[in-house]
PDB file of C-alpha atoms in Angstrom:
ATOM      1  CA  UNK Z   1     133.240 -37.778 -38.680  1.00  0.00           C
ATOM      2  CA  UNK Z   2     131.369 -40.852 -37.519  1.00  0.00           C
ATOM      3  CA  UNK Z   3     131.855 -44.345 -38.925  1.00  0.00           C
ATOM      4  CA  UNK Z   4     128.598 -44.259 -40.919  1.00  0.00           C
ATOM      5  CA  UNK Z   5     129.560 -41.050 -42.716  1.00  0.00           C
ATOM      6  CA  UNK Z   6     133.114 -42.182 -43.360  1.00  0.00           C
ATOM      7  CA  UNK Z   7     131.957 -45.545 -44.696  1.00  0.00           C
ATOM      8  CA  UNK Z   8     129.318 -43.981 -46.907  1.00  0.00           C
ATOM      9  CA  UNK Z   9     131.750 -41.478 -48.388  1.00  0.00           C
ATOM     10  CA  UNK Z  10     134.274 -44.258 -48.975  1.00  0.00           C
ATOM     11  CA  UNK Z  11     131.656 -46.359 -50.785  1.00  0.00           C
ATOM     12  CA  UNK Z  12     130.665 -43.373 -52.934  1.00  0.00           C
ATOM     13  CA  UNK Z  13     134.279 -42.756 -53.923  1.00  0.00           C
ATOM     14  CA  UNK Z  14     134.843 -46.434 -54.744  1.00  0.00           C
ATOM     15  CA  UNK Z  15     131.657 -46.584 -56.793  1.00  0.00           C
ATOM     16  CA  UNK Z  16     132.630 -43.446 -58.712  1.00  0.00           C
ATOM     17  CA  UNK Z  17     135.965 -45.104 -59.509  1.00  0.00           C
ATOM     18  CA  UNK Z  18     134.242 -48.313 -60.604  1.00  0.00           C
ATOM     19  CA  UNK Z  19     131.817 -46.323 -62.773  1.00  0.00           C
ATOM     20  CA  UNK Z  20     134.656 -44.503 -64.478  1.00  0.00           C
ATOM     21  CA  UNK Z  21     136.455 -47.792 -65.106  1.00  0.00           C
ATOM     22  CA  UNK Z  22     133.311 -49.405 -66.557  1.00  0.00           C
ATOM     23  CA  UNK Z  23     132.786 -46.467 -68.884  1.00  0.00           C
ATOM     24  CA  UNK Z  24     136.426 -46.542 -70.002  1.00  0.00           C
ATOM     25  CA  UNK Z  25     136.123 -50.267 -70.768  1.00  0.00           C
ATOM     26  CA  UNK Z  26     132.954 -49.644 -72.741  1.00  0.00           C
ATOM     27  CA  UNK Z  27     130.943 -51.982 -70.511  1.00  0.00           C
ATOM     28  CA  UNK Z  28     127.510 -50.367 -70.714  1.00  0.00           C
ATOM     29  CA  UNK Z  29     125.819 -52.931 -68.478  1.00  0.00           C
ATOM     30  CA  UNK Z  30     128.374 -52.561 -65.697  1.00  0.00           C
ATOM     31  CA  UNK Z  31     128.263 -48.772 -66.062  1.00  0.00           C
ATOM     32  CA  UNK Z  32     124.473 -48.878 -65.611  1.00  0.00           C
ATOM     33  CA  UNK Z  33     124.828 -51.054 -62.517  1.00  0.00           C
ATOM     34  CA  UNK Z  34     127.468 -48.756 -61.013  1.00  0.00           C
ATOM     35  CA  UNK Z  35     125.407 -45.652 -61.822  1.00  0.00           C
ATOM     36  CA  UNK Z  36     122.382 -47.129 -60.040  1.00  0.00           C
ATOM     37  CA  UNK Z  37     124.552 -47.961 -57.026  1.00  0.00           C
ATOM     38  CA  UNK Z  38     125.947 -44.435 -57.017  1.00  0.00           C
ATOM     39  CA  UNK Z  39     122.457 -42.940 -57.224  1.00  0.00           C
ATOM     40  CA  UNK Z  40     121.340 -45.098 -54.276  1.00  0.00           C
ATOM     41  CA  UNK Z  41     124.368 -44.108 -52.206  1.00  0.00           C
ATOM     42  CA  UNK Z  42     123.837 -40.407 -52.922  1.00  0.00           C
ATOM     43  CA  UNK Z  43     120.169 -40.732 -52.003  1.00  0.00           C
ATOM     44  CA  UNK Z  44     121.144 -42.411 -48.734  1.00  0.00           C
ATOM     45  CA  UNK Z  45     123.649 -39.639 -48.044  1.00  0.00           C
ATOM     46  CA  UNK Z  46     121.021 -36.958 -48.684  1.00  0.00           C
ATOM     47  CA  UNK Z  47     118.519 -38.703 -46.399  1.00  0.00           C
ATOM     48  CA  UNK Z  48     121.075 -38.648 -43.586  1.00  0.00           C
ATOM     49  CA  UNK Z  49     122.406 -35.153 -44.180  1.00  0.00           C
ATOM     50  CA  UNK Z  50     125.813 -36.319 -45.398  1.00  0.00           C
ATOM     51  CA  UNK Z  51     127.506 -33.705 -47.603  1.00  0.00           C
ATOM     52  CA  UNK Z  52     128.828 -35.493 -50.681  1.00  0.00           C
ATOM     53  CA  UNK Z  53     130.075 -32.517 -52.671  1.00  0.00           C
ATOM     54  CA  UNK Z  54     129.777 -31.772 -56.356  1.00  0.00           C
ATOM     55  CA  UNK Z  55     128.474 -34.557 -58.519  1.00  0.00           C
ATOM     56  CA  UNK Z  56     131.167 -36.129 -60.654  1.00  0.00           C
ATOM     57  CA  UNK Z  57     128.765 -37.453 -63.287  1.00  0.00           C
TER      58      UNK Z  57
END
């Protein structure tokens, strides 16, 4: 796995964790921000052929 793929997958995992935390705290604004970030990261992964796996959300 190259550095781009590894970094992208790491950012996706971290963002999923942050999204879960925001939802658990009831912070709707932060959850929206994290969801947008996650959507952007998944789009980037798809554009570069990076397999992300099943969507968590």
